[in-house]
mmCIF file of C-alpha atoms in Angstrom:
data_model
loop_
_atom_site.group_PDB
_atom_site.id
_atom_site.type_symbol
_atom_site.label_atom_id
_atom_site.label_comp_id
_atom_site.label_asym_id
_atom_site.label_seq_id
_atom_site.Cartn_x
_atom_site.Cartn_y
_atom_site.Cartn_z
ATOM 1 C CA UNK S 16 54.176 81.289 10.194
ATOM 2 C CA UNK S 17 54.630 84.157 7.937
ATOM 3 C CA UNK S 18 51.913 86.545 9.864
ATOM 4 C CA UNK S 19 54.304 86.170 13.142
ATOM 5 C CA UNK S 20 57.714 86.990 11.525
ATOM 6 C CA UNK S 21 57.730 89.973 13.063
ATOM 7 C CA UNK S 22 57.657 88.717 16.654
ATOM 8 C CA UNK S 23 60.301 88.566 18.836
ATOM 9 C CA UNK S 24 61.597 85.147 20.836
ATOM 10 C CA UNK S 25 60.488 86.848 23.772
ATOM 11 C CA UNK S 26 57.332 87.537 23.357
ATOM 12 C CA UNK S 27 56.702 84.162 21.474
ATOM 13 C CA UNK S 28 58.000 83.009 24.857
ATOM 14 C CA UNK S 29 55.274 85.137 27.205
ATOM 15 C CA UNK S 30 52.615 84.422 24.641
ATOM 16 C CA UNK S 31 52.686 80.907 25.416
ATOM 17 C CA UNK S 32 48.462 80.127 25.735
ATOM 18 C CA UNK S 33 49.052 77.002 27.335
ATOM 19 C CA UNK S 34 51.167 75.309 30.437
ATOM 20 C CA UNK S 35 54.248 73.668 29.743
ATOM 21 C CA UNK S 36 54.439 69.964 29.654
ATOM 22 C CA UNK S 37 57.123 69.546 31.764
ATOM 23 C CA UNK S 38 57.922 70.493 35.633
ATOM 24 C CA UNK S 39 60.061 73.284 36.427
ATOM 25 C CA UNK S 40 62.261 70.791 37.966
ATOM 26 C CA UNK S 41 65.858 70.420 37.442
ATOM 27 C CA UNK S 42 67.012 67.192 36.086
ATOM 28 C CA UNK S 43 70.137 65.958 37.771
ATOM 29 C CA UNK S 44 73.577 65.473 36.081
ATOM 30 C CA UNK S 45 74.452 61.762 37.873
ATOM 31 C CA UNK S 46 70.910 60.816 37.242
ATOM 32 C CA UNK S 47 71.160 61.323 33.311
ATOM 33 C CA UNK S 48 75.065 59.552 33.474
ATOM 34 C CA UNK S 49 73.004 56.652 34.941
ATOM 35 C CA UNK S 50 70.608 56.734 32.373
ATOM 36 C CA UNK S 51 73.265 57.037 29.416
ATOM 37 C CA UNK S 52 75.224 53.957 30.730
ATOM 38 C CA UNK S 53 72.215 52.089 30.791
ATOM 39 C CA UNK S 54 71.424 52.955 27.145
ATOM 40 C CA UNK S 55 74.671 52.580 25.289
ATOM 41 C CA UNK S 56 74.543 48.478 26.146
ATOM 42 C CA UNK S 57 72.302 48.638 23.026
ATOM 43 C CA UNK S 58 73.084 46.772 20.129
ATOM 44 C CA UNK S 59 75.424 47.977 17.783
ATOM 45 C CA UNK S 60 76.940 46.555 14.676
ATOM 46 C CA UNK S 61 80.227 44.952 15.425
ATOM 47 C CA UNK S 62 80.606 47.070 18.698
ATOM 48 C CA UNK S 63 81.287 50.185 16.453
ATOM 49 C CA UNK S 64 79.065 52.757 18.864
ATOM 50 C CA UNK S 65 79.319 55.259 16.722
ATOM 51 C CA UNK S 66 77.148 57.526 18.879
ATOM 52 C CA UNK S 67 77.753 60.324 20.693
ATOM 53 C CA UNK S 68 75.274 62.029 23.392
ATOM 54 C CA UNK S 69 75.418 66.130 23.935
ATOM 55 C CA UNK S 70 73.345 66.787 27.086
ATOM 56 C CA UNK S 71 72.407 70.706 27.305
ATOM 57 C CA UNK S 72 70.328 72.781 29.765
ATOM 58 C CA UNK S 73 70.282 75.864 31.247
ATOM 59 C CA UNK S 74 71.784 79.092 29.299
ATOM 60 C CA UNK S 75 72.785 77.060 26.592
ATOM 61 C CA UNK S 76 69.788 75.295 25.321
ATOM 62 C CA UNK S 77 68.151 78.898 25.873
ATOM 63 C CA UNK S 78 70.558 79.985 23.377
ATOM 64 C CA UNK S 79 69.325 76.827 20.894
ATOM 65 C CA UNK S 80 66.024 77.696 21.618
ATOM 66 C CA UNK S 81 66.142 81.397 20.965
ATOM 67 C CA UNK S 82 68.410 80.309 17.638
ATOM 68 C CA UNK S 83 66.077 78.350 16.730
ATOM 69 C CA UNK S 84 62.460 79.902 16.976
ATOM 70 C CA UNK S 85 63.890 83.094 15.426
ATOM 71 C CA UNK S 86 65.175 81.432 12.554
ATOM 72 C CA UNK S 87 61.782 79.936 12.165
ATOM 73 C CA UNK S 88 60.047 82.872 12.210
ATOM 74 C CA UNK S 89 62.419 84.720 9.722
ATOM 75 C CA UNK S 90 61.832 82.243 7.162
ATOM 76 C CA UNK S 91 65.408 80.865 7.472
ATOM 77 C CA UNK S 92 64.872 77.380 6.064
ATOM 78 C CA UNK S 93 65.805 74.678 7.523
ATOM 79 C CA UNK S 94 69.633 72.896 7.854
ATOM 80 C CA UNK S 95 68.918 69.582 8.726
ATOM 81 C CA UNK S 96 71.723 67.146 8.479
ATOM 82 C CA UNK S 97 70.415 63.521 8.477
ATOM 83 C CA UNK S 98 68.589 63.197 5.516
ATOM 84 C CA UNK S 99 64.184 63.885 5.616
ATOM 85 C CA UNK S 100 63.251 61.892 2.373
ATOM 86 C CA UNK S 101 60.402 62.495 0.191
ATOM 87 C CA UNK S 102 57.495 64.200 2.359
ATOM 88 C CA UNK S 103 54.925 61.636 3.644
ATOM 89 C CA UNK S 104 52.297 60.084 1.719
ATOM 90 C CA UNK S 105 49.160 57.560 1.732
ATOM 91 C CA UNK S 106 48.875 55.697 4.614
ATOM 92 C CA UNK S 107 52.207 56.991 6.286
ATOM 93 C CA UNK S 108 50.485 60.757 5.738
ATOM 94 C CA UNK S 109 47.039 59.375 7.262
ATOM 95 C CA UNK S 110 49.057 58.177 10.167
ATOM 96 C CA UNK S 111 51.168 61.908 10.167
ATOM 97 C CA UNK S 112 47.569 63.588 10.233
ATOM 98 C CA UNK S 113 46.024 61.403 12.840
ATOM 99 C CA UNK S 114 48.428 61.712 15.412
ATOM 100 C CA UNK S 115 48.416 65.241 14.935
ATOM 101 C CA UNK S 116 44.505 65.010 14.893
ATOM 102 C CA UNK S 117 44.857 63.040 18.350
ATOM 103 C CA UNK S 118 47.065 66.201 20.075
ATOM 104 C CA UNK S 119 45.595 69.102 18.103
ATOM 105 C CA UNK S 120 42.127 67.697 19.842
ATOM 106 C CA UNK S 121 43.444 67.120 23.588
ATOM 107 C CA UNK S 122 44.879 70.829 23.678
ATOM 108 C CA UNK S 123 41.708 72.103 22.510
ATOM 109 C CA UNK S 124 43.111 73.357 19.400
ATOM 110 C CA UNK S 125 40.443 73.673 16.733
ATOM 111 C CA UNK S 126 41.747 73.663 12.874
ATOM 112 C CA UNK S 127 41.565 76.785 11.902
ATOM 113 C CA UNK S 128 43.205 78.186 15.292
ATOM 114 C CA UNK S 129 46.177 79.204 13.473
ATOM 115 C CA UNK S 130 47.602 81.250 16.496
ATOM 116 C CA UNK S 131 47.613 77.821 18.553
ATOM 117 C CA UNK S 132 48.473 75.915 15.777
ATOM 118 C CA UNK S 133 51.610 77.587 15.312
ATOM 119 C CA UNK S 134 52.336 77.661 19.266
ATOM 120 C CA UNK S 135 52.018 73.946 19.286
ATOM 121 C CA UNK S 136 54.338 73.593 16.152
ATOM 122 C CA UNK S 137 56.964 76.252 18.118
ATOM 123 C CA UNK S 138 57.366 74.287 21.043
ATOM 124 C CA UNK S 139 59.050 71.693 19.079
ATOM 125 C CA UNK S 140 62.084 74.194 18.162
ATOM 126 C CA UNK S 141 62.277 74.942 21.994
ATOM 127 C CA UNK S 142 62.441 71.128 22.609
ATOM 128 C CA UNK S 143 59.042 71.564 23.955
ATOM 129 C CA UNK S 144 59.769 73.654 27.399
ATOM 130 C CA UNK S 145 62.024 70.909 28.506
ATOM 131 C CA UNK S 146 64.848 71.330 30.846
ATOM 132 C CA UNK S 147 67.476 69.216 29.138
ATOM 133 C CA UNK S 148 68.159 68.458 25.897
ATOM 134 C CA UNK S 149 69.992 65.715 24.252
ATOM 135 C CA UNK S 150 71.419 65.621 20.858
ATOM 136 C CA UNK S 151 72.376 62.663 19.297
ATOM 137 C CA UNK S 152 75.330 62.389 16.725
ATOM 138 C CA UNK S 153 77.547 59.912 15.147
ATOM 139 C CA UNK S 154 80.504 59.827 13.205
ATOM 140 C CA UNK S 155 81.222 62.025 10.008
ATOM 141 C CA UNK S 156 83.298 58.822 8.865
ATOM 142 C CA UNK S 157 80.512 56.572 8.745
ATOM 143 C CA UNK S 158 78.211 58.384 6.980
ATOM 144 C CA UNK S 159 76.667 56.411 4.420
ATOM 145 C CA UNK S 160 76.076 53.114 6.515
ATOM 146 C CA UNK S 161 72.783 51.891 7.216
ATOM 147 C CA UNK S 162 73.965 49.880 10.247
ATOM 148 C CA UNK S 163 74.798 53.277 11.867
ATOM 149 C CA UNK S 164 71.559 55.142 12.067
ATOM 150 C CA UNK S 165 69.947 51.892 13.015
ATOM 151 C CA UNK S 166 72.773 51.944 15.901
ATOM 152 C CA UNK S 167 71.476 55.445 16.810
ATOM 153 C CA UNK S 168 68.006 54.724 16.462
ATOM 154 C CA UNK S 169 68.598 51.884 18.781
ATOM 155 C CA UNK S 170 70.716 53.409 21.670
ATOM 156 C CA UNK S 171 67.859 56.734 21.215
ATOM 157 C CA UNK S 172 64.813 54.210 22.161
ATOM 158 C CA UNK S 173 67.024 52.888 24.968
ATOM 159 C CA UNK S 174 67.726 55.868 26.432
ATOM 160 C CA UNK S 175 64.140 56.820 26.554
ATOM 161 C CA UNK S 176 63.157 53.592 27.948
ATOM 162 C CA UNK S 177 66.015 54.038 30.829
ATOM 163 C CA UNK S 178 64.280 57.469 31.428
ATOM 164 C CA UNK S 179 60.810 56.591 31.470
ATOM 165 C CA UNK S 180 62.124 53.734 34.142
ATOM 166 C CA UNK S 181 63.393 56.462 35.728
ATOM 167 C CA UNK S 182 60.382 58.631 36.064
ATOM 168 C CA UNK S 183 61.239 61.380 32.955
ATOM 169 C CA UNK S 184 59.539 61.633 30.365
ATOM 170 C CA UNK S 185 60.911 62.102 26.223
ATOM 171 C CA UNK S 186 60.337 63.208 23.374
ATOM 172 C CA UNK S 187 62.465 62.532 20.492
ATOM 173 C CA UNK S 188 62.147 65.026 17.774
ATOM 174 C CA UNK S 189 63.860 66.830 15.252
ATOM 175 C CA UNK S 190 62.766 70.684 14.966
ATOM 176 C CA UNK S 191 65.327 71.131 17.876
ATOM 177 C CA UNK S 192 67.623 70.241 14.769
ATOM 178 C CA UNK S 193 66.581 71.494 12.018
ATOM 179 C CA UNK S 194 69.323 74.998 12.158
ATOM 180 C CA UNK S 195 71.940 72.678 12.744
ATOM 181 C CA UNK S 196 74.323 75.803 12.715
ATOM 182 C CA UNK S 197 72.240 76.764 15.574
ATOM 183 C CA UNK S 198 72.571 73.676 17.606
ATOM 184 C CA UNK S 199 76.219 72.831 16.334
ATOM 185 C CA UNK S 200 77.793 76.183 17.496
ATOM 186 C CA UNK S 201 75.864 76.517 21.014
ATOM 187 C CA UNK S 202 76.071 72.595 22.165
ATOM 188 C CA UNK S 203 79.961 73.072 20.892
ATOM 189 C CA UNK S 204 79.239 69.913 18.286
ATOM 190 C CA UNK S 205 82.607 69.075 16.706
ATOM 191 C CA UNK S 206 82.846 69.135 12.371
ATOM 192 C CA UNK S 207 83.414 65.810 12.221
ATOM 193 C CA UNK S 208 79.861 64.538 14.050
ATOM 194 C CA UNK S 209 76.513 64.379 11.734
ATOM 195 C CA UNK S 210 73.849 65.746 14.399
ATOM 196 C CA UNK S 211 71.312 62.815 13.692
ATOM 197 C CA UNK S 212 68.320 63.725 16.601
ATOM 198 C CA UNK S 213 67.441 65.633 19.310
ATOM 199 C CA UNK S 214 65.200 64.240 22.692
ATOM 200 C CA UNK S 215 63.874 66.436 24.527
ATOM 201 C CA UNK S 216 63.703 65.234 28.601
ATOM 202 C CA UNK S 217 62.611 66.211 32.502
ATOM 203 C CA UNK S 218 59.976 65.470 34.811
ATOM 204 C CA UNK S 219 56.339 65.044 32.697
ATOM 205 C CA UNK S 220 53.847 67.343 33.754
ATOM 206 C CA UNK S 221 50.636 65.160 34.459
ATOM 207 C CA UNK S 222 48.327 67.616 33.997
ATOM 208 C CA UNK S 223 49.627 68.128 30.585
ATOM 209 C CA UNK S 224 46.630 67.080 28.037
ATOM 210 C CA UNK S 225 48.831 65.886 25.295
ATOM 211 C CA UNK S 226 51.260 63.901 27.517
ATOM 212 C CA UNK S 227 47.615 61.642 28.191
ATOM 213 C CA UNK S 228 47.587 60.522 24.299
ATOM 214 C CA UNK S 229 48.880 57.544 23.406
ATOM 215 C CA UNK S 230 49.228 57.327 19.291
ATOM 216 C CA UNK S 231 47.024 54.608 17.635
ATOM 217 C CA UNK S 232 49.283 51.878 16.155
ATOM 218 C CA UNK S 233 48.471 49.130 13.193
ATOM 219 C CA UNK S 234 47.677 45.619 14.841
ATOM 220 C CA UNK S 235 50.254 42.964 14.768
ATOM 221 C CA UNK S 236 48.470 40.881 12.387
ATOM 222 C CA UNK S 237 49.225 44.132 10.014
ATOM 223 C CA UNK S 238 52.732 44.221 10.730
ATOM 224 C CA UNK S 239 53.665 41.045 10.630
ATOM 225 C CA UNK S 240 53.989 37.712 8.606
ATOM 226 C CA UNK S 241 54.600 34.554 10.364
ATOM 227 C CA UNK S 242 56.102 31.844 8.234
ATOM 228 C CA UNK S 243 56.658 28.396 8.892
ATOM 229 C CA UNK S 244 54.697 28.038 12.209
ATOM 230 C CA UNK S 245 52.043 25.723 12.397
#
């Protein structure tokens, strides 16, 4: 993104090629209570719900979004707070690369269109046009358990499945998180939460190519062994 560090957030904004993939519709506050309560009966280990839910929109997920997608474009690098691990590789990079392969070929983006390349890779630090955000946190205190981003993974599919039930559509991401000072100071995240993932939500826009692709997944008979059955 080097060649672009000179643009404003605004005119990244207005140079958008391509139509957002959600309505300009509001999403309403009681609706997205409804949804929460519905997601946090999710498993969790020993009842500990160590997750917390920060639901933005309006002004101040413009503010994230502006934070972010300036930063990006400066060259700040990234402040991520749950850990990334070791960049993909083999057949977890194959699947990275054919997923991308999938959307990259619905939007009509050939490869070496780096100008819509790097559009399509933007909208993730503006949670994708959407008009809420939700970032998911836990606990400070119980960092360093593996029961309690499996909690938060948990309660995050939930709350996308109560959504989708709901008629919005998700994304769960985490560009929208990657300046966590960004995100921390404008969502008004207290010290003592670790800002795990952000989702992205509102009405899908149907006419939206890339909201059409489903990702190819490995077979069952891949993914699982069956032991003892006759």
């Amino acid at each position: 993104m080097s060649g672009n560090r000179d643009m404003t957030y605004e005119e990244v904004v207005m140079g958008r090629r391509s139509i957002r993939g959600y309505l300009d519709k509001p999403v309403p506050r009681k609706l997205i209570e409804e949804i929460l309560t519905l997601a946090m009966r999710s498993p969790t280990s020993m009842n500990t719900q160590p997750w917390h839910f920060h639901v933005i929109t309006g002004e101040p997920l413009d503010r994230i979004r502006k934070g972010n997608t300036e930063n990006i474009l400066a060259g700040v690098p990234d402040s991520r707070e749950f850990r990334r691990g070791e960049p993909f590789a083999g057949v977890h990079r194959e699947r990275q690369v054919g997923v991308a392969k999938q959307l990259f070929g619905a939007m009509g983006i050939e490869r070496e269109d780096k100008e819509g390349r790097q559009d399509w890779v933007l909208r993730g630090f503006r949670q994708f046009d959407a008009p809420v955000c939700v970032i998911v946190t836990y606990d400070k205190e119980l960092s360093g358990s593996d029961d309690t981003p499996f909690d938060c993974g948990a309660v995050t599919t939930a709350l996308v499945n109560a959504a989708w039930s709901r008629g919005l559509g998700c994304v769960i991401n985490s560009q929208g998180i990657m300046q966590s000072p960004v995100v921390r100071e404008h969502a008004g995240i207290p010290d003592d939460q670790v800002i795990m993932k952000a989702v992205a939500m509102g009405w899908p826009d149907e006419s939206f190519p890339a909201n059409a692709v489903v990702s190819k997944r490995k077979p069952v008979d891949e993914a699982a062994r069956f032991v003892g059955f006759e």
